XYZ file of C-alpha atoms in Angstrom:
547
model
C 14.381 -67.055 -14.322
C 17.689 -68.965 -13.989
C 21.212 -67.573 -13.787
C 24.192 -69.722 -14.690
C 27.542 -68.085 -15.034
C 27.253 -65.285 -17.587
C 24.183 -66.762 -19.278
C 20.824 -65.152 -18.531
C 17.571 -66.678 -19.727
C 13.949 -65.840 -18.981
C 10.462 -66.693 -20.096
C 7.562 -64.466 -20.967
C 4.223 -64.775 -19.167
C 3.121 -67.015 -22.025
C 6.120 -69.281 -21.531
C 8.178 -68.160 -24.573
C 11.916 -68.179 -23.872
C 13.731 -64.852 -23.934
C 17.426 -64.694 -24.643
C 20.030 -62.670 -22.753
C 20.413 -60.307 -25.710
C 16.719 -59.590 -25.644
C 16.851 -58.783 -21.944
C 19.836 -56.527 -22.500
C 18.042 -54.680 -25.309
C 14.981 -54.227 -23.143
C 17.107 -52.908 -20.294
C 18.840 -50.471 -22.625
C 15.534 -49.183 -23.947
C 14.321 -48.654 -20.381
C 17.540 -46.827 -19.497
C 17.185 -44.527 -22.513
C 13.539 -43.908 -21.626
C 14.500 -43.066 -18.045
C 17.164 -40.662 -19.282
C 14.663 -38.992 -21.617
C 12.171 -38.663 -18.770
C 14.868 -37.194 -16.533
C 15.806 -34.640 -19.211
C 12.159 -33.695 -19.647
C 11.751 -33.359 -15.894
C 14.885 -31.188 -15.687
C 13.647 -29.026 -18.565
C 10.251 -28.677 -16.910
C 11.902 -27.753 -13.614
C 14.061 -25.171 -15.411
C 10.988 -23.732 -17.150
C 9.113 -23.540 -13.838
C 12.138 -21.930 -12.189
C 12.394 -19.315 -14.942
C 8.643 -18.689 -14.770
C 8.870 -18.364 -10.969
C 11.821 -15.972 -11.295
C 9.849 -13.768 -13.699
C 6.844 -13.968 -11.415
C 9.008 -13.078 -8.438
C 10.457 -10.087 -10.272
C 6.993 -8.878 -11.244
C 5.732 -9.326 -7.699
C 8.840 -7.588 -6.367
C 8.254 -4.644 -8.713
C 4.665 -4.376 -7.475
C 5.467 -4.915 -3.810
C 4.751 -2.367 -1.109
C 8.462 -2.218 -0.345
C 9.260 -1.181 -3.921
C 6.449 1.353 -4.005
C 7.540 2.880 -0.700
C 11.125 3.078 -1.904
C 10.061 4.557 -5.259
C 7.969 7.175 -3.469
C 10.810 8.098 -1.102
C 13.383 8.287 -3.902
C 11.024 10.250 -6.154
C 10.137 12.763 -3.444
C 13.785 13.103 -2.464
C 14.819 13.590 -6.083
C 12.133 16.216 -6.588
C 13.281 17.953 -3.413
C 16.955 17.903 -4.421
C 16.234 19.058 -7.984
C 13.880 21.747 -6.722
C 16.402 22.960 -4.165
C 19.195 22.966 -6.754
C 17.084 24.814 -9.327
C 15.969 27.413 -6.799
C 19.556 27.919 -5.634
C 20.707 28.272 -9.253
C 18.055 30.862 -10.107
C 18.706 32.893 -6.971
C 22.493 32.738 -7.246
C 22.457 33.574 -10.974
C 20.337 36.641 -10.214
C 22.775 37.624 -7.473
C 25.745 37.286 -9.852
C 24.038 39.491 -12.451
C 23.157 42.013 -9.766
C 26.724 42.033 -8.419
C 28.112 42.544 -11.952
C 25.740 45.466 -12.556
C 26.744 46.974 -9.219
C 30.442 46.654 -10.065
C 29.916 48.234 -13.493
C 27.759 50.969 -12.005
C 30.437 51.742 -9.414
C 33.054 52.161 -12.160
C 30.751 54.499 -14.067
C 30.029 56.561 -10.939
C 33.747 56.869 -10.143
C 34.461 58.014 -13.695
C 31.652 60.552 -13.566
C 33.013 61.994 -10.331
C 36.534 62.045 -11.740
C 35.371 63.877 -14.861
C 33.678 66.549 -12.750
C 36.231 67.026 -9.993
C 39.454 65.434 -11.256
C 42.689 67.393 -12.035
C 45.048 66.762 -14.899
C 48.396 65.717 -13.313
C 50.291 67.412 -16.102
C 48.727 70.898 -15.699
C 47.317 70.810 -12.193
C 44.044 72.108 -13.593
C 40.896 70.523 -14.884
C 40.959 68.461 -18.054
C 40.846 70.553 -21.220
C 40.255 67.696 -23.641
C 38.279 64.495 -23.878
C 41.404 62.587 -24.943
C 43.302 63.572 -21.818
C 40.338 62.789 -19.519
C 39.828 59.268 -20.896
C 43.558 58.522 -20.965
C 44.090 59.628 -17.357
C 40.959 57.763 -16.137
C 42.070 54.485 -17.697
C 45.643 54.880 -16.386
C 44.403 55.268 -12.826
C 42.030 52.206 -12.935
C 43.114 48.576 -12.842
C 40.374 46.268 -14.183
C 39.318 43.134 -12.315
C 39.978 39.584 -13.577
C 36.952 39.398 -15.898
C 36.651 43.139 -16.471
C 37.789 45.438 -19.299
C 37.975 49.254 -19.490
C 37.828 50.938 -22.890
C 37.895 54.499 -24.221
C 36.099 55.393 -27.458
C 36.869 58.655 -29.338
C 34.613 59.786 -32.107
C 32.987 56.348 -32.198
C 36.238 54.371 -32.463
C 38.070 52.430 -29.745
C 41.324 54.192 -28.811
C 42.465 52.947 -25.431
C 42.007 49.441 -24.018
C 42.771 48.556 -20.393
C 42.892 44.849 -19.610
C 43.698 41.813 -21.722
C 40.028 40.912 -22.086
C 39.353 44.248 -23.788
C 41.426 43.374 -26.868
C 39.028 40.584 -27.733
C 36.094 42.977 -27.496
C 37.479 45.701 -29.772
C 38.251 43.037 -32.353
C 34.600 41.916 -32.313
C 32.549 44.300 -34.546
C 29.139 43.528 -32.983
C 30.484 44.788 -29.657
C 31.734 48.021 -31.228
C 28.370 48.498 -32.932
C 26.539 47.859 -29.653
C 28.634 50.550 -27.907
C 27.919 53.044 -30.699
C 24.219 52.256 -30.484
C 24.154 53.534 -26.894
C 24.596 57.137 -28.053
C 23.132 58.439 -24.818
C 24.831 55.951 -22.477
C 23.391 53.045 -20.495
C 23.746 49.263 -20.081
C 23.882 46.565 -22.715
C 24.706 42.900 -23.265
C 26.415 41.215 -26.184
C 27.310 37.593 -26.796
C 30.913 37.045 -27.794
C 31.934 33.735 -29.404
C 34.010 31.505 -27.111
C 33.468 33.969 -24.275
C 29.749 34.064 -23.763
C 27.688 37.008 -22.589
C 29.443 40.300 -21.889
C 27.715 42.938 -19.801
C 28.825 46.513 -20.442
C 27.944 50.131 -19.663
C 28.716 53.332 -21.599
C 29.316 56.832 -20.170
C 29.436 59.583 -22.856
C 31.757 62.602 -22.560
C 31.651 65.751 -24.818
C 33.987 68.704 -24.830
C 34.984 71.272 -27.439
C 33.009 69.557 -30.165
C 34.563 66.190 -29.597
C 32.827 63.180 -28.074
C 34.156 60.207 -26.235
C 32.848 57.267 -24.293
C 34.065 55.511 -21.167
C 33.119 51.799 -21.457
C 33.175 49.239 -18.669
C 32.720 45.615 -19.874
C 32.351 42.529 -17.703
C 32.516 38.900 -18.841
C 29.457 37.643 -16.939
C 29.686 34.185 -18.524
C 32.969 33.545 -16.694
C 31.378 34.493 -13.391
C 28.453 32.168 -14.095
C 30.851 29.398 -15.139
C 32.357 29.297 -11.638
C 28.887 28.921 -10.162
C 27.972 26.254 -12.739
C 30.974 24.245 -11.573
C 29.527 24.380 -8.058
C 26.160 23.231 -9.470
C 27.871 20.260 -11.125
C 29.473 19.319 -7.837
C 26.070 19.637 -6.166
C 24.516 17.376 -8.825
C 27.126 14.675 -8.274
C 26.782 14.863 -4.496
C 22.965 14.859 -4.759
C 23.050 11.805 -7.036
C 25.308 9.925 -4.605
C 23.065 10.987 -1.717
C 19.993 9.825 -3.645
C 21.586 6.423 -4.249
C 22.506 6.169 -0.578
C 18.941 7.096 0.373
C 17.651 4.428 -2.025
C 19.842 1.722 -0.499
C 19.075 2.834 3.036
C 15.371 3.156 2.255
C 15.305 -0.368 0.798
C 16.897 -1.784 3.940
C 14.707 0.236 6.332
C 11.519 -0.536 4.390
C 12.439 -4.214 4.428
C 12.872 -4.186 8.194
C 9.652 -2.262 8.743
C 7.687 -4.565 6.443
C 9.210 -7.783 7.757
C 6.177 -8.447 10.000
C 3.972 -8.159 6.907
C 6.086 -10.693 5.032
C 5.990 -12.962 8.059
C 2.236 -12.460 8.167
C 1.895 -13.489 4.525
C 4.150 -16.507 5.009
C 2.241 -17.524 8.113
C -1.073 -17.106 6.300
C 0.195 -19.427 3.513
C 1.213 -22.061 6.050
C -2.038 -21.953 8.003
C -4.675 -24.563 7.310
C -7.835 -25.589 9.073
C -5.942 -28.461 10.672
C -2.933 -26.434 11.828
C -3.489 -22.998 13.328
C -0.465 -23.072 15.634
C 1.694 -20.756 13.510
C 2.323 -17.288 14.970
C 4.251 -14.204 13.903
C 7.281 -13.165 15.949
C 6.615 -9.613 17.155
C 9.380 -7.097 17.779
C 9.243 -3.347 18.149
C 6.402 -1.062 19.065
C 4.939 0.496 15.927
C 1.884 0.203 13.698
C 3.209 -2.815 11.794
C 4.041 -4.596 15.045
C 0.555 -3.780 16.304
C -0.810 -5.376 13.131
C 1.213 -8.518 13.853
C -0.117 -8.579 17.422
C -3.674 -8.170 16.133
C -3.138 -10.936 13.566
C -1.804 -13.275 16.255
C -4.813 -12.488 18.421
C -7.083 -13.267 15.460
C -5.298 -16.593 15.005
C -5.813 -17.323 18.702
C -9.536 -16.723 18.300
C -9.675 -18.775 15.109
C -7.769 -21.635 16.700
C -10.104 -21.584 19.664
C -13.147 -21.370 17.384
C -11.950 -24.281 15.230
C -11.143 -26.328 18.298
C -14.566 -25.579 19.736
C -16.198 -26.429 16.421
C -14.342 -29.733 16.147
C -15.192 -30.580 19.737
C -18.783 -29.605 19.106
C -18.999 -31.801 16.011
C -17.366 -34.687 17.843
C -19.755 -34.342 20.771
C -22.779 -33.907 18.509
C -21.759 -36.950 16.496
C -21.362 -38.934 19.688
C -24.701 -37.805 21.071
C -26.497 -38.606 17.810
C -24.680 -41.888 17.387
C -25.877 -43.225 20.743
C -29.650 -43.255 19.972
C -28.919 -44.513 16.451
C -26.919 -47.400 17.927
C -29.691 -48.147 20.391
C -32.347 -48.161 17.670
C -30.211 -50.271 15.327
C -29.424 -52.810 18.049
C -33.048 -53.286 19.027
C -34.209 -53.465 15.424
C -31.608 -56.102 14.577
C -32.651 -58.250 17.546
C -36.367 -57.673 17.093
C -38.545 -60.773 17.007
C -41.343 -59.821 14.636
C -43.517 -62.627 15.894
C -43.470 -61.370 19.474
C -46.161 -58.681 19.664
C -45.084 -57.515 23.126
C -41.468 -57.119 22.030
C -42.529 -55.234 18.914
C -44.613 -52.855 21.027
C -41.782 -52.327 23.509
C -39.283 -51.743 20.712
C -41.660 -49.305 19.030
C -41.968 -47.321 22.253
C -38.191 -47.288 22.692
C -37.544 -46.225 19.105
C -40.049 -43.373 19.330
C -38.464 -42.231 22.598
C -34.980 -42.270 21.069
C -36.215 -40.431 17.973
C -37.842 -37.817 20.194
C -34.549 -37.386 22.018
C -32.749 -36.998 18.693
C -35.344 -34.417 17.654
C -34.800 -32.448 20.855
C -31.044 -32.616 20.315
C -31.357 -31.353 16.751
C -33.659 -28.536 17.889
C -31.151 -27.535 20.578
C -28.315 -27.605 18.059
C -30.317 -25.350 15.743
C -30.877 -22.876 18.584
C -27.155 -22.789 19.382
C -26.273 -22.413 15.720
C -28.601 -19.417 15.425
C -27.260 -17.799 18.612
C -24.558 -15.912 16.722
C -26.847 -14.614 13.992
C -28.158 -11.028 13.999
C -31.766 -12.246 13.750
C -31.490 -14.558 16.754
C -33.267 -11.981 18.931
C -36.493 -10.151 18.212
C -36.288 -7.216 20.550
C -39.422 -5.539 21.805
C -40.680 -3.752 24.890
C -41.885 -6.112 27.609
C -43.048 -5.833 31.205
C -40.684 -7.650 33.559
C -43.458 -8.392 36.040
C -45.750 -9.892 33.414
C -42.813 -11.963 32.108
C -42.187 -13.323 35.608
C -45.835 -14.276 36.084
C -46.025 -15.952 32.648
C -42.901 -18.030 33.275
C -44.215 -19.169 36.659
C -47.569 -20.174 35.163
C -45.890 -22.143 32.362
C -43.348 -23.789 34.674
C -46.026 -25.335 36.868
C -46.768 -27.779 34.088
C -43.238 -29.197 34.222
C -43.932 -31.221 37.358
C -45.424 -31.327 40.811
C -43.206 -29.101 42.955
C -43.672 -26.371 45.514
C -43.672 -23.474 43.065
C -42.844 -20.128 44.732
C -42.700 -16.531 43.490
C -39.634 -15.072 45.230
C -40.003 -11.479 44.014
C -41.586 -9.588 41.170
C -40.134 -6.441 39.599
C -42.350 -4.022 37.710
C -41.654 -1.792 34.759
C -40.534 -2.321 31.175
C -37.328 -2.881 29.237
C -36.209 -3.931 25.748
C -35.533 -7.654 25.260
C -36.733 -10.779 23.436
C -39.716 -12.133 25.373
C -39.668 -15.581 23.771
C -35.943 -16.158 24.226
C -35.977 -15.070 27.873
C -39.015 -17.293 28.475
C -37.162 -20.151 26.784
C -34.119 -19.624 29.036
C -36.159 -19.470 32.251
C -38.291 -22.498 31.321
C -35.083 -24.392 30.571
C -33.746 -23.479 34.021
C -37.054 -24.496 35.584
C -37.002 -27.831 33.739
C -33.439 -28.357 34.896
C -34.556 -27.676 38.489
C -37.418 -30.176 38.170
C -35.035 -32.897 36.937
C -32.816 -32.464 39.989
C -35.480 -32.115 42.708
C -38.175 -34.200 44.338
C -41.938 -33.387 44.540
C -41.454 -32.073 48.077
C -38.707 -29.614 47.032
C -39.163 -25.909 46.358
C -38.641 -24.343 42.933
C -38.862 -20.529 43.000
C -38.919 -17.946 40.219
C -38.240 -14.255 40.724
C -37.148 -11.000 39.139
C -35.560 -7.723 40.195
C -34.080 -4.681 38.504
C -32.024 -1.594 39.204
C -30.922 1.306 37.028
C -28.526 -0.880 35.014
C -29.484 -4.558 35.070
C -32.545 -6.793 35.067
C -32.187 -10.083 36.961
C -34.390 -13.136 36.375
C -33.710 -16.245 38.410
C -34.803 -19.801 39.132
C -34.054 -21.216 42.584
C -34.455 -24.767 43.828
C -33.845 -26.669 47.049
C -32.275 -29.675 45.343
C -28.853 -31.268 45.861
C -26.977 -28.266 44.484
C -23.943 -28.081 42.206
C -20.374 -28.841 43.142
C -17.909 -25.955 42.799
C -15.784 -27.916 40.313
C -18.851 -28.337 38.087
C -20.067 -24.727 38.307
C -18.365 -23.674 35.071
C -18.286 -26.989 33.238
C -22.038 -27.535 33.197
C -22.500 -24.523 30.898
C -20.416 -26.179 28.187
C -22.102 -28.128 25.417
C -22.989 -31.759 26.138
C -21.835 -31.462 29.740
C -24.003 -32.757 32.570
C -23.825 -32.476 36.301
C -22.999 -35.357 38.567
C -25.923 -37.752 38.874
C -27.661 -36.643 35.662
C -28.515 -39.500 33.335
C -27.647 -39.147 29.646
C -31.230 -39.826 28.676
C -32.550 -37.053 30.905
C -31.425 -34.243 28.591
C -29.286 -33.424 25.607
C -26.647 -31.668 27.669
C -27.305 -28.434 25.784
C -29.882 -26.761 28.033
C -27.529 -24.571 30.066
C -25.509 -23.814 26.925
C -28.696 -22.461 25.362
C -29.424 -20.387 28.476
C -25.951 -18.876 28.348
C -26.236 -18.220 24.590
C -29.544 -16.370 25.121
C -28.075 -14.276 27.936
C -24.948 -13.415 25.947
C -27.077 -12.514 22.911
C -28.685 -9.876 25.184
C -25.162 -8.718 26.173
C -25.742 -10.324 29.555
C -24.542 -13.368 31.490
C -25.694 -16.283 33.628
C -24.712 -16.531 37.308
C -24.792 -19.619 39.504
C -25.010 -19.530 43.285
C -24.897 -23.030 44.707
C -23.199 -25.473 46.997
C -23.888 -29.171 47.604
C -26.866 -29.790 49.880
C -28.451 -26.327 49.786
C -29.868 -26.062 46.310
C -28.922 -23.840 43.377
C -29.930 -20.441 42.047
C -29.425 -19.696 38.343
C -29.733 -15.967 37.519
C -30.006 -14.523 34.017
C -28.627 -10.974 34.102
C -29.374 -8.736 31.110
C -28.817 -4.994 30.657
C -31.763 -2.696 31.221
C -32.456 -0.999 27.905
C -34.879 1.881 28.252
C -38.164 1.728 26.386
C -38.843 4.680 24.018
C -41.671 6.963 25.020
C -45.077 5.694 23.911
C -43.936 2.050 23.593
C -44.025 1.081 27.274
C -46.415 -1.877 27.726
C -46.758 -0.982 31.407
C -48.482 2.263 30.325
C -51.373 0.264 28.936
C -52.167 -1.010 32.438
C -51.609 2.295 34.116
C -48.222 1.317 35.535
C -45.759 4.110 34.684
C -43.115 3.182 37.203
C -39.549 2.418 36.243
C -38.359 -1.169 36.587
C -37.458 -1.341 40.252
C -37.814 -4.230 42.622
C -41.321 -4.433 43.987
C -41.400 -7.413 46.391
C -44.700 -9.175 46.879
C -45.892 -11.740 49.360
C -44.444 -15.183 48.743
C -46.945 -17.410 47.001
C -46.811 -21.169 46.971
C -48.538 -23.004 44.083
């Protein structure tokens, strides 16, 4: 491409010239295409955002926080409504009772006045019903929602109180009073006034009849209480809203560790287990966060151990493969001696790989429930069997340190495997003139099985390390073992809920002790019974024997 002033020219891959206008058109098309792509991307992002918002709202509606808040608000609302309804029912009954008491008191006072009262005009008792009712109404002042009326010959004659005028103008009330021809209580509903409670007291004298009527507008009394109920409803609604807001905030704070837990769980991967939840407070949710952090610690350690294990296993397997490959590549097929030597080396390396694979399989099975096959076994017989089998490992001064007797529950084959492994380890680190001893003891809690040697011993800084996978003591050649023997011994002991102890120092040998719990043998399953030995597993020392 050449540029000269404002002229732009180009050629296609085939050599065809392309003008500046063509280039400009192509650039424009690309610009429009980019803009279209950008719009589509923006639209897609908007769609995703809207979808995520809807998803977030749905998740929020289904969240524990929302459900807790809904439960609190619902229970509070039920409590407030129930309390308000109960208060309304009780207070309404009290108002009706108080109205009846007030009406009854008026009737009782009138009855007493009719029997014992004196006409102010004559100074004697009342000689007519008209005069009695007139005097009684003059001497009584009705309450705010009360009316006093006097009926003569079934018609209202005297009305005391402004509320009474409305009643006498309402025919159903007059008919209701007449219907109580023998007196008593009644209720009538008056338009625009509500229920009216009334009582009638009949009076008869000289062939004439009258009635003393006390009426009470109970609806007005209830209206005052209903106003208080309305105020209660408003206050309860405001309180419920305040409880909802406060409950949302409190629930959010209480559930914050759970949200942190979820966020942490989303961020965790098998390559990054360093995330932890910040713990504050001292409640159940905080305890959950602490437990989750502890689980992450265990997982991180387990993953690290697994990665280290795979790295070490790969390294250990790669070494014999490299050795075999190197010898095979340099093999001179015409040299019979070299072929034979290479064959021997390859078989040896393959055997070592086989042992390594077998050891890895044992360690992999150590955490499985079927790793152990528990059965009753005699500790003394186990000690003798291990000593007999160990003699074939090499020419050493084999010694029986001690022999316990009795039975316990354990896996005979696994314990034999562990002790033979310890014996083989002792043979590798001792000379033919050294002592390798095997012994056993027991008390009421533990059974101890050990292998002791008079070899060079173990340095204190190596005492813990040598039980790790693919670790070897100082002076041990890589070809001598897979580096998994003591790991297998520890795995077998821990599978029995026991442990492995090491007592050693450089120059005075080493004693490896497998300590497992003494599990009692059920009656009738003790193998020691078959030989007449019914004693419990206690240390029974015997004379030292050298083989």
